[in-house]
Coordinates of C-alpha atoms in Angstrom, one line a residue:
X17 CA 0.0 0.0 0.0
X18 CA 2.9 2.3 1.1
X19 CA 5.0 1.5 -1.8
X20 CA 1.8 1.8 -4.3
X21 CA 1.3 5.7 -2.5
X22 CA 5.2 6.3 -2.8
X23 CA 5.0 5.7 -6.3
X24 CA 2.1 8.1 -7.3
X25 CA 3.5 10.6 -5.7
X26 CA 6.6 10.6 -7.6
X27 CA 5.2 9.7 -10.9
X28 CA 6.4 10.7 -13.8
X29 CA 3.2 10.5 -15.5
X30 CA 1.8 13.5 -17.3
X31 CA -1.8 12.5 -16.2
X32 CA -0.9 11.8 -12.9
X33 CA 1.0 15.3 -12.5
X34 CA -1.8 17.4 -13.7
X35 CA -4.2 15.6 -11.3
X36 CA -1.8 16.2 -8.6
X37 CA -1.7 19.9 -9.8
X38 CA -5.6 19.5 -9.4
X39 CA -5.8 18.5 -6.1
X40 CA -3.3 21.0 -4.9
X41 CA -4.2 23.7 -6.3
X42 CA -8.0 23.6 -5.7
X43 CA -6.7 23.2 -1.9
X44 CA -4.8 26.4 -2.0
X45 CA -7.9 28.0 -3.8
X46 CA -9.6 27.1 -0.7
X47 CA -7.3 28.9 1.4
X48 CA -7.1 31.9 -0.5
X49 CA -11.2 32.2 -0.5
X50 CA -11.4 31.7 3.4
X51 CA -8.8 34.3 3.7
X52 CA -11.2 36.8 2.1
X53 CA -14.2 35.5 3.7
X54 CA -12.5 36.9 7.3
X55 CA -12.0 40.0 4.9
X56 CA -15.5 40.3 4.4
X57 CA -16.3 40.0 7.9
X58 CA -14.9 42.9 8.9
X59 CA -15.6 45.4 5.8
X60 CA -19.4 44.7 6.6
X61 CA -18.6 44.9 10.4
X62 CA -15.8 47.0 11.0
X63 CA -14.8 47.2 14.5
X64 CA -17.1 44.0 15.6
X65 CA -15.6 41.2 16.8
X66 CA -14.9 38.0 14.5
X67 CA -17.5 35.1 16.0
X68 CA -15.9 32.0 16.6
X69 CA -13.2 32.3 14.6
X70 CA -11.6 35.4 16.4
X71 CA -10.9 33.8 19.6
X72 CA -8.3 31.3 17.3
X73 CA -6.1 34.1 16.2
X74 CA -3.6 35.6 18.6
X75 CA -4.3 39.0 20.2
X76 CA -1.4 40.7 18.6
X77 CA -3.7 39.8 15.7
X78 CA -7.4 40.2 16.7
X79 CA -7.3 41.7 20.2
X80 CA -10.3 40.8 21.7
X81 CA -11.5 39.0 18.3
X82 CA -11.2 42.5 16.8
X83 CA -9.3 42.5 13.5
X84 CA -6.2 44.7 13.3
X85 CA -4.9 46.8 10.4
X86 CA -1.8 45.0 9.9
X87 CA -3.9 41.3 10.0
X88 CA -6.6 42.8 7.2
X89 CA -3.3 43.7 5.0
X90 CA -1.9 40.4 5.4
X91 CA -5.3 38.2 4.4
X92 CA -5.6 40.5 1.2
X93 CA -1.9 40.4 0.1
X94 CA -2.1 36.6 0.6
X95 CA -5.1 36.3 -0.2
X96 CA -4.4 38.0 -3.8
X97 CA -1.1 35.8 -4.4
X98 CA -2.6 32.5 -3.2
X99 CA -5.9 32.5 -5.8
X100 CA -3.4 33.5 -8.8
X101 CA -0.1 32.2 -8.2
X102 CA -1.0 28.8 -5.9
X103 CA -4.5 28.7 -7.3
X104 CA -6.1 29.6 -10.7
X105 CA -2.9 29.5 -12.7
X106 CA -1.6 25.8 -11.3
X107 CA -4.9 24.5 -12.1
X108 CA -5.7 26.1 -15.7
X109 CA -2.1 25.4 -17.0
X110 CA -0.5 22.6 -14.5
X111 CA -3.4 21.0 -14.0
X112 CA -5.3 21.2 -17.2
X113 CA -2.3 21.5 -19.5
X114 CA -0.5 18.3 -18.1
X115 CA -3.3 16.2 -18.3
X116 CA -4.6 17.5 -21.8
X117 CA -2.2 18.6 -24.2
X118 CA 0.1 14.8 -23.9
X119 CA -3.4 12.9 -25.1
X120 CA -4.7 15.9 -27.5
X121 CA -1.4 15.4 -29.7
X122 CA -1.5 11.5 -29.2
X123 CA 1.6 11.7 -27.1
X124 CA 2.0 8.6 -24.6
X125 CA 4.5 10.3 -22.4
X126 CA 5.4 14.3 -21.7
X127 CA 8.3 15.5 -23.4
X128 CA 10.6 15.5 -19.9
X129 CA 8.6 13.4 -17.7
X130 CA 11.4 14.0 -14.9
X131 CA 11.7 17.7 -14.9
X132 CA 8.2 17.5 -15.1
X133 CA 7.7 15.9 -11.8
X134 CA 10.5 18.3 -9.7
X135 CA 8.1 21.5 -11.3
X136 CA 5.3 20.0 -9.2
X137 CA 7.4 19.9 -6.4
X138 CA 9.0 23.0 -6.7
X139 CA 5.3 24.7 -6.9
X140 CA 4.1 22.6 -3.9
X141 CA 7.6 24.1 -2.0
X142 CA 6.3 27.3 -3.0
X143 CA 3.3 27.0 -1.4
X144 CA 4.7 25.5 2.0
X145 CA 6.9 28.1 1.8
X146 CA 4.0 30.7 2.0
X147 CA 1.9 29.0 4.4
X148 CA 5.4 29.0 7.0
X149 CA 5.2 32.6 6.4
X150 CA 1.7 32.9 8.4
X151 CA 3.4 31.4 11.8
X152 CA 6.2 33.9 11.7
X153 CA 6.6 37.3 13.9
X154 CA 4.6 40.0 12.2
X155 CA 2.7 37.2 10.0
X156 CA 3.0 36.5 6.4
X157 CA 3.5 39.3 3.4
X158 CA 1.1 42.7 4.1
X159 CA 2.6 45.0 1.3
X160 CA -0.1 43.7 -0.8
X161 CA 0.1 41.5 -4.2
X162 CA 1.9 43.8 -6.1
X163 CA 4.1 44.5 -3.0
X164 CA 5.2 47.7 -4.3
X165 CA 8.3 49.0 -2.1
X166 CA 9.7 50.9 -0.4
X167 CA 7.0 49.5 1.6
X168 CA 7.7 45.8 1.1
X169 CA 11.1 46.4 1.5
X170 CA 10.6 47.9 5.1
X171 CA 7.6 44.8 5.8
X172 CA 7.8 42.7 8.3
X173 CA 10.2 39.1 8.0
X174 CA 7.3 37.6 5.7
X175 CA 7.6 39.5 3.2
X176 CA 11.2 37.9 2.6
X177 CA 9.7 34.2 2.8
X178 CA 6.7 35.8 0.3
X179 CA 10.1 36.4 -1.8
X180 CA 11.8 32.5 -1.6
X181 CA 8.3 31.3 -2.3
X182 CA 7.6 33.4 -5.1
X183 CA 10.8 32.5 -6.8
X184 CA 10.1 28.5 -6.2
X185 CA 6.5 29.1 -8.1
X186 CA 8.2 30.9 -11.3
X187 CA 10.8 28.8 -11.5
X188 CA 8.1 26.1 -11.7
X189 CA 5.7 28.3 -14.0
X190 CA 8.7 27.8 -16.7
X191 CA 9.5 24.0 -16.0
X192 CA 6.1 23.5 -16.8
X193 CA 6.1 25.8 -19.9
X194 CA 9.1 24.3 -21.3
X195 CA 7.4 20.9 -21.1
X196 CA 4.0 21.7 -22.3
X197 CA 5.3 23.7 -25.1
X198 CA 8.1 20.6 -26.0
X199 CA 5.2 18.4 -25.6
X200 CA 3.0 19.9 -28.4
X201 CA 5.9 20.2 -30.4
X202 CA 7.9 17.4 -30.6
X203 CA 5.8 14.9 -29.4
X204 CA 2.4 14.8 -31.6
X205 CA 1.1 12.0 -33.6
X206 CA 2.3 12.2 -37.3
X207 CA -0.1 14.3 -39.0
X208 CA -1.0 16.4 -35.9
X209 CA -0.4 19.6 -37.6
X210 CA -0.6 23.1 -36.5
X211 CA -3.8 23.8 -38.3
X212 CA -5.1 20.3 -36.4
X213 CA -4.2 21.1 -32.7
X214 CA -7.3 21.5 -31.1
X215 CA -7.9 25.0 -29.7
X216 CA -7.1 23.5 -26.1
X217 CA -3.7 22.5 -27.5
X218 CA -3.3 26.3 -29.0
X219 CA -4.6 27.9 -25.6
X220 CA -2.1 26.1 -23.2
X221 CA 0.8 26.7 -26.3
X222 CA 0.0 30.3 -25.9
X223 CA 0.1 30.6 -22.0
X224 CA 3.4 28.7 -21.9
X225 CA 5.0 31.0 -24.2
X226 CA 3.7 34.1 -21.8
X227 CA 5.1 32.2 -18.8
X228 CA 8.2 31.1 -20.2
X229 CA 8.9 35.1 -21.5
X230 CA 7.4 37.0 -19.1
X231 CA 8.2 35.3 -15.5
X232 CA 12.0 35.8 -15.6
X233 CA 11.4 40.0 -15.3
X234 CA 9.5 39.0 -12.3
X235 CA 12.2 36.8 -10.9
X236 CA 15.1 39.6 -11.1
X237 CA 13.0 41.9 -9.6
X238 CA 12.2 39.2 -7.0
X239 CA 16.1 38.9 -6.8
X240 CA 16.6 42.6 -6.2
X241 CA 14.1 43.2 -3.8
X242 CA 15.6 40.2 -1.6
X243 CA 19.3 42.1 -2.1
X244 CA 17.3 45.5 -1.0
X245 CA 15.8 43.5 2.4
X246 CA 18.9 41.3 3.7
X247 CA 22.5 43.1 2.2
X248 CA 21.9 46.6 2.5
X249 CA 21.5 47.7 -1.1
X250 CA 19.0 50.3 -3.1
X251 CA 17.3 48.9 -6.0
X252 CA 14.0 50.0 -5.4
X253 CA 14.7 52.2 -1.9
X254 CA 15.0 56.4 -3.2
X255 CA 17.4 58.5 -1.4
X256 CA 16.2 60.7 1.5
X257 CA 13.4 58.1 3.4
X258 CA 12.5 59.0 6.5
X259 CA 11.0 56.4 8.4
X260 CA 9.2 57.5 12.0
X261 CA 11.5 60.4 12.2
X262 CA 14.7 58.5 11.5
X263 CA 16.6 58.7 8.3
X264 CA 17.0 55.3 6.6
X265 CA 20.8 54.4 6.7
X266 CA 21.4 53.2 2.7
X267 CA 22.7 54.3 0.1
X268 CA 19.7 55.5 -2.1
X269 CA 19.4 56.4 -5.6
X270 CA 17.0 53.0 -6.6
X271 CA 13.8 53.7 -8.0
X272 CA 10.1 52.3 -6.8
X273 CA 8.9 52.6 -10.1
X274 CA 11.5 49.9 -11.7
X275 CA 9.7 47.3 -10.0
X276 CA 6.2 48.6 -10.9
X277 CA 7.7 47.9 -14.5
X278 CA 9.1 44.5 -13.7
X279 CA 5.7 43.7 -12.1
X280 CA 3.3 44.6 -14.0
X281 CA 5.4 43.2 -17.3
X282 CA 4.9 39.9 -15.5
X283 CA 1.2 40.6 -14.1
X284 CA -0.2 41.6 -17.2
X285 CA 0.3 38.6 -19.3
X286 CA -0.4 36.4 -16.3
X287 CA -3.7 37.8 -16.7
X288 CA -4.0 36.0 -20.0
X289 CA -2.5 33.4 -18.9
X290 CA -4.9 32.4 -17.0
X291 CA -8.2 33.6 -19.5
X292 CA -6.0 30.8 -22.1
X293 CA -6.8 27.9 -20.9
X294 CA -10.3 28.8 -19.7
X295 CA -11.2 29.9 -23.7
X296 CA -9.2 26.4 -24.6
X297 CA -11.9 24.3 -21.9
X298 CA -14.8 26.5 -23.4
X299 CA -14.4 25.7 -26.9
X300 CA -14.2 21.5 -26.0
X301 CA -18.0 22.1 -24.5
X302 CA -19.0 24.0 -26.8
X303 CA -18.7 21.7 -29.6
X304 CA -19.5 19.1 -27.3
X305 CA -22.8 20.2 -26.2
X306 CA -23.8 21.8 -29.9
X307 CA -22.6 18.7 -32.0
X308 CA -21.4 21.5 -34.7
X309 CA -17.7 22.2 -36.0
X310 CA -16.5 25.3 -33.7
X311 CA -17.2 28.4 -36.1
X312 CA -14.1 30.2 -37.3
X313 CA -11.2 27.7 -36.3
X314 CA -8.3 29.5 -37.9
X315 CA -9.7 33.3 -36.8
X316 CA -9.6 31.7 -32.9
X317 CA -6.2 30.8 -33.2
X318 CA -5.0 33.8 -34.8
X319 CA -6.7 35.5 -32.4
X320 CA -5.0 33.6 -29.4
X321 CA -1.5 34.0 -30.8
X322 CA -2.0 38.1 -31.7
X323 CA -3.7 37.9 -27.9
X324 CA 0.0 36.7 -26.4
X325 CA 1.9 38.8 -28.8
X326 CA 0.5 42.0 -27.6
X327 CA -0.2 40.9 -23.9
X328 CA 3.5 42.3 -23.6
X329 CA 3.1 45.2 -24.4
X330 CA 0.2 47.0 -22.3
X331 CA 1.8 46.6 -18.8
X332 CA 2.1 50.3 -18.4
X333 CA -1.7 51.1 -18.2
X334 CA -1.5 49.9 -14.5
X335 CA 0.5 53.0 -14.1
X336 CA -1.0 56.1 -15.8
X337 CA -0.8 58.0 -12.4
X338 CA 2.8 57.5 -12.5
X339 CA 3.6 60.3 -14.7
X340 CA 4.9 59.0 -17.7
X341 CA 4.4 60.9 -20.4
X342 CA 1.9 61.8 -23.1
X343 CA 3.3 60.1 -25.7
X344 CA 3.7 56.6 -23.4
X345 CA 0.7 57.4 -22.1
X346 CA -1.1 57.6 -26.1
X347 CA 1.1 54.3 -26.6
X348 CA -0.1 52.1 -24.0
X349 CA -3.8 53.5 -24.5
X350 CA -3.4 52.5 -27.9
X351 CA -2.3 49.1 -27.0
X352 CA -4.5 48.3 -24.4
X353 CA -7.8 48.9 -26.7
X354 CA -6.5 46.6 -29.5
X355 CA -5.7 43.9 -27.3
X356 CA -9.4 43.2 -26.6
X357 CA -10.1 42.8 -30.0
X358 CA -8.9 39.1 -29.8
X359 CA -11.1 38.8 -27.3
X360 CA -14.0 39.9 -29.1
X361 CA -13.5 37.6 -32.0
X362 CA -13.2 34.2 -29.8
X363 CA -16.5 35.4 -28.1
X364 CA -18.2 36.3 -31.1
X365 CA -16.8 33.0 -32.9
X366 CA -18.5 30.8 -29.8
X367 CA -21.3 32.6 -29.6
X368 CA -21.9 32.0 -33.8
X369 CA -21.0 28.2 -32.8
X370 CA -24.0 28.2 -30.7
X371 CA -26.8 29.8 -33.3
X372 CA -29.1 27.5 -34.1
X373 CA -27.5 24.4 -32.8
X374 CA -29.3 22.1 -30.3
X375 CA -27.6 23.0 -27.3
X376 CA -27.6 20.4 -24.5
X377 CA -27.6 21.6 -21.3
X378 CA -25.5 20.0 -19.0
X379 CA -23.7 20.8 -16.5
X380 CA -20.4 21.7 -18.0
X381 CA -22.3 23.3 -20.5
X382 CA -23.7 25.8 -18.0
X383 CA -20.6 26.8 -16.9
X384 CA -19.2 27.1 -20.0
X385 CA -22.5 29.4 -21.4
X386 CA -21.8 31.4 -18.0
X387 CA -18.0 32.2 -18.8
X388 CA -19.6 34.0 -22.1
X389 CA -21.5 37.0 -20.4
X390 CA -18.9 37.2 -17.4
X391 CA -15.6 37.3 -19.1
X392 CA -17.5 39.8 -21.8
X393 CA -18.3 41.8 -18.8
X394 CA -14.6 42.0 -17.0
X395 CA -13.4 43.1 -20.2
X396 CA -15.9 45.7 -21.0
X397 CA -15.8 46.9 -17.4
X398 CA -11.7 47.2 -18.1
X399 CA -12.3 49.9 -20.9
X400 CA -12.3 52.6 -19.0
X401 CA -9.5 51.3 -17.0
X402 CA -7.1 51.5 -20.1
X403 CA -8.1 54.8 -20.6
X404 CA -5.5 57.5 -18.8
X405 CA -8.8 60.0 -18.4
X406 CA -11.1 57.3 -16.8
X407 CA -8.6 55.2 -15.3
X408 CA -7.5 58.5 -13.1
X409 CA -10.7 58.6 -10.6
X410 CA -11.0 54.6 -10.7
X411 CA -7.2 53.9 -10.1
X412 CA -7.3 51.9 -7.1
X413 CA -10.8 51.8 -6.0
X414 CA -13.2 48.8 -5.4
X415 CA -14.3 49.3 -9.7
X416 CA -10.4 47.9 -10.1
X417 CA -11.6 44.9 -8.0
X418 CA -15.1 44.3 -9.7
X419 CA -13.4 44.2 -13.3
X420 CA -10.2 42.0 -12.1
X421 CA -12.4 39.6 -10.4
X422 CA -15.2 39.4 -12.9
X423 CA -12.4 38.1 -15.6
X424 CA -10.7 35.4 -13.1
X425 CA -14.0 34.3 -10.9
X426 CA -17.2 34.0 -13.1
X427 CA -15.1 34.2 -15.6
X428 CA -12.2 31.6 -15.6
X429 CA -13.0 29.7 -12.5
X430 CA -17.0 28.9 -14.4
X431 CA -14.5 27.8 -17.0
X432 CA -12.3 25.7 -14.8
X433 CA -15.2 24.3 -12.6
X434 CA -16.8 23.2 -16.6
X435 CA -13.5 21.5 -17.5
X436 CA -13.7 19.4 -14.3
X437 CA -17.1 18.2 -14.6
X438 CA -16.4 17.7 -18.0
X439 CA -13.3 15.9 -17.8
X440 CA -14.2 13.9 -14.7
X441 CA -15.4 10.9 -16.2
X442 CA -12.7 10.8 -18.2
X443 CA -10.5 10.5 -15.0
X444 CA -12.9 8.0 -13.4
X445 CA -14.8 6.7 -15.5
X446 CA -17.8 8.0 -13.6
X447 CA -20.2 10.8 -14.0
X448 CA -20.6 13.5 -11.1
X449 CA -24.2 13.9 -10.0
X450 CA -26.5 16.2 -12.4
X451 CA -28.6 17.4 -9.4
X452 CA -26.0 18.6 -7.5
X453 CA -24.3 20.2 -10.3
X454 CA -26.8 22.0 -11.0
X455 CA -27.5 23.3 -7.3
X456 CA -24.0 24.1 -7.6
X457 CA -24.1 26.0 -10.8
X458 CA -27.2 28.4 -10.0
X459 CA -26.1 28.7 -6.5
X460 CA -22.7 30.1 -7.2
X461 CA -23.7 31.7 -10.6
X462 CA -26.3 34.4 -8.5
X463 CA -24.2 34.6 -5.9
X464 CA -21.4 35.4 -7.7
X465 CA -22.7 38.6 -9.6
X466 CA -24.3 40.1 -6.3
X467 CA -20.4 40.1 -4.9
X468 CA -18.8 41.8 -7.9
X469 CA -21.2 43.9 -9.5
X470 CA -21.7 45.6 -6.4
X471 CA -18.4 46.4 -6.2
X472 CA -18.1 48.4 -9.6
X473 CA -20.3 50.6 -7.6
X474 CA -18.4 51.5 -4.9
X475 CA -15.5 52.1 -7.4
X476 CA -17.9 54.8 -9.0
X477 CA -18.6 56.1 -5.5
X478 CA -14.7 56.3 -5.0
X479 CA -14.4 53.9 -2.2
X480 CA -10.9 53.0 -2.0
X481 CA -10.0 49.3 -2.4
X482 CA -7.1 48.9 0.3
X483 CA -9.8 50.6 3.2
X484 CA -9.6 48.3 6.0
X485 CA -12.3 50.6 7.5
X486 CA -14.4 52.3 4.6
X487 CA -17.0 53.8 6.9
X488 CA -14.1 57.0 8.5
X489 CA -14.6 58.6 5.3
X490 CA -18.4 60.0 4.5
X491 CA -18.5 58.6 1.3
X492 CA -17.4 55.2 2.1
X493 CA -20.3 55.9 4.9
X494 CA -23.1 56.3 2.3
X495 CA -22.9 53.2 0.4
X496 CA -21.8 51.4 3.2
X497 CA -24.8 49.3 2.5
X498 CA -23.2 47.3 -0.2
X499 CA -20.6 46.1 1.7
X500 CA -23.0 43.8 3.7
X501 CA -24.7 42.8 1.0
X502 CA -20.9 41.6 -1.3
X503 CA -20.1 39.9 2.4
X504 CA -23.8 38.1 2.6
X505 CA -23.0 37.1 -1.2
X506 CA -19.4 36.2 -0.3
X507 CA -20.7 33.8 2.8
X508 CA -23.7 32.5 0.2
X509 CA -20.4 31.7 -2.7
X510 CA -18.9 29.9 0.1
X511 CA -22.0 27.4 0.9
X512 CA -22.3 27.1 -2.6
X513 CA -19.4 25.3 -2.7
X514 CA -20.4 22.6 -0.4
X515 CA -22.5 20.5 -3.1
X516 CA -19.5 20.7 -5.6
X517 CA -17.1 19.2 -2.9
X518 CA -19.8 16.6 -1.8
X519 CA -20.1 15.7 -5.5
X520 CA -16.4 15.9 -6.0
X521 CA -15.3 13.5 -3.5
X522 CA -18.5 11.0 -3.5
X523 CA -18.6 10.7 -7.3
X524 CA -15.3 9.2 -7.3
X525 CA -16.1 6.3 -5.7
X526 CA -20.1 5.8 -5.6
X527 CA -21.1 8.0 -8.9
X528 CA -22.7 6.6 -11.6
X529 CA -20.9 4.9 -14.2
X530 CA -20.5 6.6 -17.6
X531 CA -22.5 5.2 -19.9
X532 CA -20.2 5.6 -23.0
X533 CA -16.7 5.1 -22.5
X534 CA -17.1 8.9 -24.5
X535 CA -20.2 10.0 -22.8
X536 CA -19.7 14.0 -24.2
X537 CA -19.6 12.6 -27.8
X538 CA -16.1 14.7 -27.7
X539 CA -14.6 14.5 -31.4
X540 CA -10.8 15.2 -29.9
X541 CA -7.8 12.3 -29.2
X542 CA -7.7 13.0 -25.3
X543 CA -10.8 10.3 -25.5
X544 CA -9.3 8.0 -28.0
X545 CA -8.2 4.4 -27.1
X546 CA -7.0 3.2 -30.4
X547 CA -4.6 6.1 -31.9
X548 CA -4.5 6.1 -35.6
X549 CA -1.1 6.0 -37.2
X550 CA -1.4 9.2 -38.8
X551 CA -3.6 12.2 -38.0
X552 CA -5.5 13.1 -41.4
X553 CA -8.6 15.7 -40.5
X554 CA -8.6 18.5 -37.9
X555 CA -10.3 17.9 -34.2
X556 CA -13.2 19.7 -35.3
X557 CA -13.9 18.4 -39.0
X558 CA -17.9 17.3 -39.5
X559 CA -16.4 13.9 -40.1
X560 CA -15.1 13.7 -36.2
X561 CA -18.5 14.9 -34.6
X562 CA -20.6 12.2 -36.4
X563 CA -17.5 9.4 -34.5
X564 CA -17.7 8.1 -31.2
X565 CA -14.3 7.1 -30.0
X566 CA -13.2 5.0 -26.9
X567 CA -11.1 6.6 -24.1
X568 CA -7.5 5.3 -22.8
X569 CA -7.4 3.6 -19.8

């Protein structure tokens, strides 16, 4: 039994990996969402103390069950990097990519099974690493996600294991990049041409490129910043701090703006790396559940590719209050409204794969229909975020947070949560429960929207979004009311989840048995036993629709 355990955890097995990247990640996803549940708790309630829950925390933390300051800034910076960096992006590309992209190409094995394996490991350190961070003095990271200095660099101890940590995950992101991308490659079926890769395939291709390019910025920077905490030196730290009266003793000349650069270089094109994979799930559904070729093939993967190219350059509209310039200014406006063109085109391309097609409405087909009208609303809410005018008044205020989260949470989470009921039987060979799918879906679908939407109000009202107590200022005071009702929607999201995990953990042992051995009628090779020599049509071709293949063991 032992030896059987010891073995799947150190198996080099591309399936076995991206499951393990499932299970861990959705763990840490977890975390990250009870972290902002005791957020909640106290932006509805400010000043009242935590029930239950506050007596666990120390009183240097919650005196007298009352959150502090310092405690509210360290749930939301960890609560920020958890979801993205432990969460949502292990599970759309480790998870999903590991497990998919081998079997779409018809490849038996990764490309480097081994250094496939120590990436897991490294991202599981990663995350050990950050959770250790909680249990030191002063707690884990509070500079928040960005961790802009000179504030981080003056943070308490966590902020340096935030550091290690973060530098474990990247170096991971690109193990897994390298693979995935090598993988797809090198490793496909003869035949299995570019122009035959199903759009899953393109998708994770495109977000390993981003993470293979854009993650080492991040890691210098992540370098620097350590160099700036423990030796003494000035990367980021400007001459002439004063800190509580006292002069700071280094030698001063770095700039706080050349990590905003490194960043947000980084942050920007991890936003699309995690929308890839969710648009790469989406389109499997969609011509799953319509039984019709998925309209506009070759425009989707142009799109995706001109998506990646240009995701590098529109960091700079995170920082139009920095003072860069007109002409930078006009440049990054410029690129930051023909990057959502792609964007437009895969929408419009699905929702044209849906006219007039039979739709069969399951449960991953919910939550891929869902992902439609929520990611088309977090990227018309980011319009006037790319604009230097608009994006003025709304820089930093809850609107920032209501477009962000509308684009990962009912946006690529609906995505991710459709990819695992899809994919589950494939796994299993079992079916999760319809009933409690369902329950699930409509449940966290309401609930959901009266969290977020809300919040592009207060970002109209000018609430800030780093207020640990929005009510001292009298506008903050005025809508005050929609605070309790996010939290009451935010505690709702949260019970919502308790059918999926019930499902989730049941179905794997008691659910019903699939009653295909391809039960979605999908047309692509991740549910084909018997691989043909050659590849000869694309994944999407009438001719695969009207075939009913039999999955690999």
């Amino acid at each position: 039994m032992w030896n059987k355990r010891w073995q799947l955890c150190f198996s080099t097995d591309s399936k076995i990996i991206g499951i393990q990247y499932g299970i861990t990640s959705m763990s840490f996803l977890l975390l990250g969402f009870m972290l902002m549940l005791l957020m909640r708790w106290q932006l509805a309630f400010p000043g009242h103390p935590l029930p239950l829950l506050g007596k666990l925390f120390s009183d240097s933390l919650m005196p007298g069950g009352i959150m502090i300051p310092d405690f509210y800034n360290m749930l939301g910076a960890m609560h920020g990097t958890i979801m993205i960096f432990l969460g949502v992006v292990p599970m759309g590309v480790g998870a999903f990519g590991n497990y998919l992209v081998p079997l779409m190409v018809g490849s038996p094995v990764a490309a480097f099974p081994r250094l496939n394996r120590f990436g897991f490991w490294l991202y599981f350190l990663g995350g050990l690493v950050w959770l250790f961070s909680f249990l030191l003095p002063g707690g884990a990271a509070s500079a928040g996600w960005t961790s802009y200095p000179p504030l981080s660099i003056l943070a308490s101890p966590g902020q340096t294991w935030w550091l290690v940590g973060l530098l474990c995950i990247a170096i991971s992101s690109q193990i897994g990049a390298i693979n995935l991308l090598t993988t797809a490659l090198q490793s496909a079926l003869p035949g299995m041409s570019f122009s035959r890769w199903p759009i899953t395939v393109w998708a994770q291709s495109v977000a390993a490129f981003l993470l293979l390019l854009a993650f080492p910025p991040l890691e210098i920077a992540a370098l620097l910043q350590l160099m700036d905490r423990l030796s003494g030196s000035s990367f980021f730290l400007p001459s002439g701090l004063i800190i509580s009266g006292t002069p700071l003793t280094v030698a001063g000349g770095g700039n706080p703006l050349l990590w905003q650069h490194l960043f947000w270089f980084l942050a920007h094109p991890e936003v699309y790396v995690l929308i890839l994979p969710a648009i790469g799930i989406v389109a499997e559904i969609l011509v799953s559940g319509t039984r019709k070729p998925l309209y506009g093939y070759p425009t989707i993967v142009r799109s995706l590719l001109f998506l990646g190219a240009l995701s590098f350059l529109v960091w700079a509209h995170h920082m139009f209050l920095t003072d860069m310039g007109v002409k930078l200014s006009g440049f990054f406006q410029a690129t930051t409204m023909i990057v959502s063109i792609p964007s437009v085109i895969v929408l419009t391309s699905f929702l044209l794969t849906l006219w007039g097609a039979s739709i069969r409405f399951t449960v991953p087909m919910l939550f891929a229909l869902a992902f439609l009208p929520m990611f088309g609303l977090g990227g018309l809410t980011g319009i006037p975020l790319g604009l230097a005018a608009s994006d003025i008044p709304l820089h930093d205020t809850y609107y920032v947070i209501g477009h962000f989260h509308y684009i990962v949470a009912p946006g690529t989470l609906f995505a991710l949560m459709g990819g695992l009921y899809y994919w589950y039987p494939r796994i299993t060979g079992r079916m999760m429960n319809e009933a409690w799918g369902k329950i699930h879906f409509w449940l966290s679908f309401t609930s959901i929207n009266f969290v977020f939407f809300p919040m592009l109000l207060l970002g109209l009202a000018g609430v800030s979004r780093r207020l640990y107590d929005q009510t001292i200022y009298a506008h903050g005071r005025a809508v005050q009311p929609l605070n309790l009702v996010i939290s009451m929607a935010a505690w709702t999201l949260a019970v919502a989840q308790l059918p999926f995990l019930f499902n989730l953990l049941t179905s794997w042992k008691w659910g019903k048995p699939a009653p295909s051995k391809n039960p979605w009628g999908s047309p692509t090779l991740d549910w084909a036993e018997m691989l043909p020599p050659r590849i000869v049509r694309g994944a999407y071709e009438e001719e695969n629709l009207n075939e009913v293949t039999t999955p690999r063991n």
